[in-house]
One Martini backbone bead per residue (centre of mass of N, CA, C, O) as a GRO file, in nm:
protein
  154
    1UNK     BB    1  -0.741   1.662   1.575
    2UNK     BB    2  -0.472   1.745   1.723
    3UNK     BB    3  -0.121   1.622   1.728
    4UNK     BB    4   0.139   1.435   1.857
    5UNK     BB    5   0.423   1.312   1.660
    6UNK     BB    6   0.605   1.214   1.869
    7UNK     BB    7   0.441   0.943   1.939
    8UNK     BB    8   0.513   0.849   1.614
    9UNK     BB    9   0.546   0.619   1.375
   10UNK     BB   10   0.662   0.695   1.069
   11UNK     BB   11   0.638   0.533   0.706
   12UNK     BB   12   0.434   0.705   0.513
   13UNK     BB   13   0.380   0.908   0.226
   14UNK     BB   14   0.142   1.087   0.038
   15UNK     BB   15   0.048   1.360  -0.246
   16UNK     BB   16  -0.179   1.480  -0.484
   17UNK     BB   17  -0.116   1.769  -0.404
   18UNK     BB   18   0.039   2.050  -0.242
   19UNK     BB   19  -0.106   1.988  -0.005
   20UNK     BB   20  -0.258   1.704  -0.022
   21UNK     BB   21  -0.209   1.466   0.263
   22UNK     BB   22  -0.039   1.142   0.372
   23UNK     BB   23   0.008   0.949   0.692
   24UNK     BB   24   0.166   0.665   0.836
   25UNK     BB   25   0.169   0.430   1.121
   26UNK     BB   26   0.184   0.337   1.414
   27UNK     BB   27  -0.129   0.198   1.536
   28UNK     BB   28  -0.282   0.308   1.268
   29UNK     BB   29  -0.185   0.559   1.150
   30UNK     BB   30  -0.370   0.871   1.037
   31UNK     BB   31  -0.257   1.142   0.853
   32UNK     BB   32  -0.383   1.476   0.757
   33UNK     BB   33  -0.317   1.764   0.478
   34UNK     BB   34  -0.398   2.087   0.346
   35UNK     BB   35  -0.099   2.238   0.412
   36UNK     BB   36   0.165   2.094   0.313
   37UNK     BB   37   0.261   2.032   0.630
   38UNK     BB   38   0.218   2.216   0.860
   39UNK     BB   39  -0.014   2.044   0.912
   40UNK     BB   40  -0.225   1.776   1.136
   41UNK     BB   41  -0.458   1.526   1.128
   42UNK     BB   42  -0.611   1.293   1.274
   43UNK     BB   43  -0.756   0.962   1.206
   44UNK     BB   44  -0.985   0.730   1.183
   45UNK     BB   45  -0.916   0.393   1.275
   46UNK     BB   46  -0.985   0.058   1.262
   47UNK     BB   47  -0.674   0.002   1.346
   48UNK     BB   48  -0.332  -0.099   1.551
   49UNK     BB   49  -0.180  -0.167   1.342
   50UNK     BB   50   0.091  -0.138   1.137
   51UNK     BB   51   0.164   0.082   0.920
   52UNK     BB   52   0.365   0.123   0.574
   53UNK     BB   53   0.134   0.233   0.369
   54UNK     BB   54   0.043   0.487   0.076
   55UNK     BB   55  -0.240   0.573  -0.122
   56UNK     BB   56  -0.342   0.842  -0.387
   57UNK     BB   57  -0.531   0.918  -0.665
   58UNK     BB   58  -0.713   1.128  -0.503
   59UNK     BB   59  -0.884   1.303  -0.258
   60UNK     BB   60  -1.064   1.043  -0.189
   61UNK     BB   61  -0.877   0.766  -0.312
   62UNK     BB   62  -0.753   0.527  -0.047
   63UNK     BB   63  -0.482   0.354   0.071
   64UNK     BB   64  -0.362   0.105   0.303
   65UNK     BB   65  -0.067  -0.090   0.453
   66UNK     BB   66   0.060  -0.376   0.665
   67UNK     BB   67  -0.008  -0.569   0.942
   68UNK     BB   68  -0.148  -0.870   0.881
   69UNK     BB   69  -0.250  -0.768   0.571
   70UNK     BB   70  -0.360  -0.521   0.577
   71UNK     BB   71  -0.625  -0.343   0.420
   72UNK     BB   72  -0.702  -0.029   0.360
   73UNK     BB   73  -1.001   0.243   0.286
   74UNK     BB   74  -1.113   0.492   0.084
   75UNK     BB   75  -1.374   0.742  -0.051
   76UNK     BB   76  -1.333   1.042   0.151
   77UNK     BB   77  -1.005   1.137   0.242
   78UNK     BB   78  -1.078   0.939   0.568
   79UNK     BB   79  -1.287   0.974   0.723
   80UNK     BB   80  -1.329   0.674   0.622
   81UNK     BB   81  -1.217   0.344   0.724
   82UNK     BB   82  -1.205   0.016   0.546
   83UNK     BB   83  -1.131  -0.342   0.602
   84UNK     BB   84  -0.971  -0.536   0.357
   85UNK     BB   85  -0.938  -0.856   0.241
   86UNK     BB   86  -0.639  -1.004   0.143
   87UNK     BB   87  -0.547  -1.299   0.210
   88UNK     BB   88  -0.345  -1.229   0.429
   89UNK     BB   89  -0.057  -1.255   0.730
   90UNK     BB   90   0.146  -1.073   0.604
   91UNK     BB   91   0.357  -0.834   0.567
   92UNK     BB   92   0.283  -0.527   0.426
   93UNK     BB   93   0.488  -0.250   0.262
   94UNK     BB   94   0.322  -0.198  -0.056
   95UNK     BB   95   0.127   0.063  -0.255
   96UNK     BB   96  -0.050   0.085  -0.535
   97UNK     BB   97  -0.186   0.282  -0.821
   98UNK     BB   98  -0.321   0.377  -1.116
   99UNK     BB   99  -0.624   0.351  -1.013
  100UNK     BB  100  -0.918   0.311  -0.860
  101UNK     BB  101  -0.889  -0.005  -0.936
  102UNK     BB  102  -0.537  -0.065  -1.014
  103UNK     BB  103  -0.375  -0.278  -0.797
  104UNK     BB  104  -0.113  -0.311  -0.531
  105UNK     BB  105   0.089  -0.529  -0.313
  106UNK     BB  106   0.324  -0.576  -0.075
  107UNK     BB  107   0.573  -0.844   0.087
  108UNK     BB  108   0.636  -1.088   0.258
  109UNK     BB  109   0.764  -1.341   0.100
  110UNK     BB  110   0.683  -1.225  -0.178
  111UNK     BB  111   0.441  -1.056  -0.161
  112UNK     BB  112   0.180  -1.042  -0.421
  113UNK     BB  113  -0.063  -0.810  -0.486
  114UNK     BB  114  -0.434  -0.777  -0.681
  115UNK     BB  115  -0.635  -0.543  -0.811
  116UNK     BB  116  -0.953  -0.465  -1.023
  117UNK     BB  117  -1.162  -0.322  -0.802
  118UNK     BB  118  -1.005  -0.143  -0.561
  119UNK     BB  119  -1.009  -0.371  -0.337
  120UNK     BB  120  -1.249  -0.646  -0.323
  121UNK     BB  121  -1.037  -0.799  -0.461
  122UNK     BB  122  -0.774  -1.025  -0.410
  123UNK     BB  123  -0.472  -1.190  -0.607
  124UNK     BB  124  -0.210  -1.378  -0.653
  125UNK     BB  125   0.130  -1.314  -0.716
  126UNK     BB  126   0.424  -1.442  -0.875
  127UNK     BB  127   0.767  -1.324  -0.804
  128UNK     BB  128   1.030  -1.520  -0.778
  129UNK     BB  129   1.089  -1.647  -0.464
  130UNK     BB  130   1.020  -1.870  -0.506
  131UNK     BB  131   1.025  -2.275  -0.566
  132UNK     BB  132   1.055  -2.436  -0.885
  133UNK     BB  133   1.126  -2.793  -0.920
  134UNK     BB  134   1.416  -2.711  -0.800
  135UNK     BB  135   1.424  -2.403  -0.887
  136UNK     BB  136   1.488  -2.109  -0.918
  137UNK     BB  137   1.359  -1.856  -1.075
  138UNK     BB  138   1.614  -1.689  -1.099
  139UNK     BB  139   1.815  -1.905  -1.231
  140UNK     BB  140   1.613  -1.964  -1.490
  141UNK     BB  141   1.674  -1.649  -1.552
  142UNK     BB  142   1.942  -1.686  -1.617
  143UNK     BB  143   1.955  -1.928  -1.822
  144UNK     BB  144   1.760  -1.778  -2.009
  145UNK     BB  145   1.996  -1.542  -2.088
  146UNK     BB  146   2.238  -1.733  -2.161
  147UNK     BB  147   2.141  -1.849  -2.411
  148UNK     BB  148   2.018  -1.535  -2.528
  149UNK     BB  149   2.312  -1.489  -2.558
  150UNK     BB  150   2.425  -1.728  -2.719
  151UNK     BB  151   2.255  -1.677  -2.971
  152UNK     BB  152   2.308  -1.415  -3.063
  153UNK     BB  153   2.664  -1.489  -3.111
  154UNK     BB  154   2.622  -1.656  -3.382
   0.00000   0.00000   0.00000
């Protein structure tokens, strides 16, 4: 059906090639053009929060990430999309795919998933926001900076 983009925040787009785009934005919204953006048509979704970002990898496999852990996929160009488990209720702001496979997604706090099997399972990775030991990731990687400058100099 023909869309009002007026009524929606859009978040995110990705195109696999000069027609076929998709983006995302609040409520759920999933929109997609086969005319390199000339038109859009509303998909249907699952979920009614909000999406922050979209990745597709050929016409027909694709992910979308938001609010609340949120992680839907496609593997039909969206014509149905699935919301699969990420174990986390952080807000997802990013998503990537090497390939079918392959992905990562991002958000709050620090929050980086991965997924080997094209996101049936997802698993947390540190980031180095977090406080290990009592030093941040980020000051140990400055001293071991410093040491391995110190190390070359002499």
């Amino acid at each position: 059906k023909e869309l009002d983009l007026s009524a929606l925040e859009l978040a995110s787009t990705d195109f696999v090639d000069e027609s076929s785009g998709w983006a995302v934005g609040s409520s759920g919204s999933v929109l997609y053009t086969s005319d390199g953006g000339v038109s859009w048509l509303i998909q249907d979704s699952p979920i009614t929060t909000n999406l922050r970002d979209v990745k597709f990898v050929n016409t027909t496999e694709g992910w979308a990430v938001g609010d609340e852990g949120v992680i839907l996929q496609t593997i039909d160009g969206g014509d149905d999309w699935s919301e699969l488990a990420s174990g986390t209720t952080k807000e997802l702001s990013g998503v990537t795919f090497l390939n079918s496979d392959e992905g990562w997604a991002v958000g709050g706090s620090g929050t980086i998933l991965t997924t080997a099997d094209g996101g049936e399972n997802w698993s947390t990775q540190q980031s180095g926001s977090a406080s290990c030991c009592g030093t941040s990731t980020a000051s140990r990687t400055a001293s071991a900076a410093s040491a391995v400058s110190s190390a070359a100099s002499r």
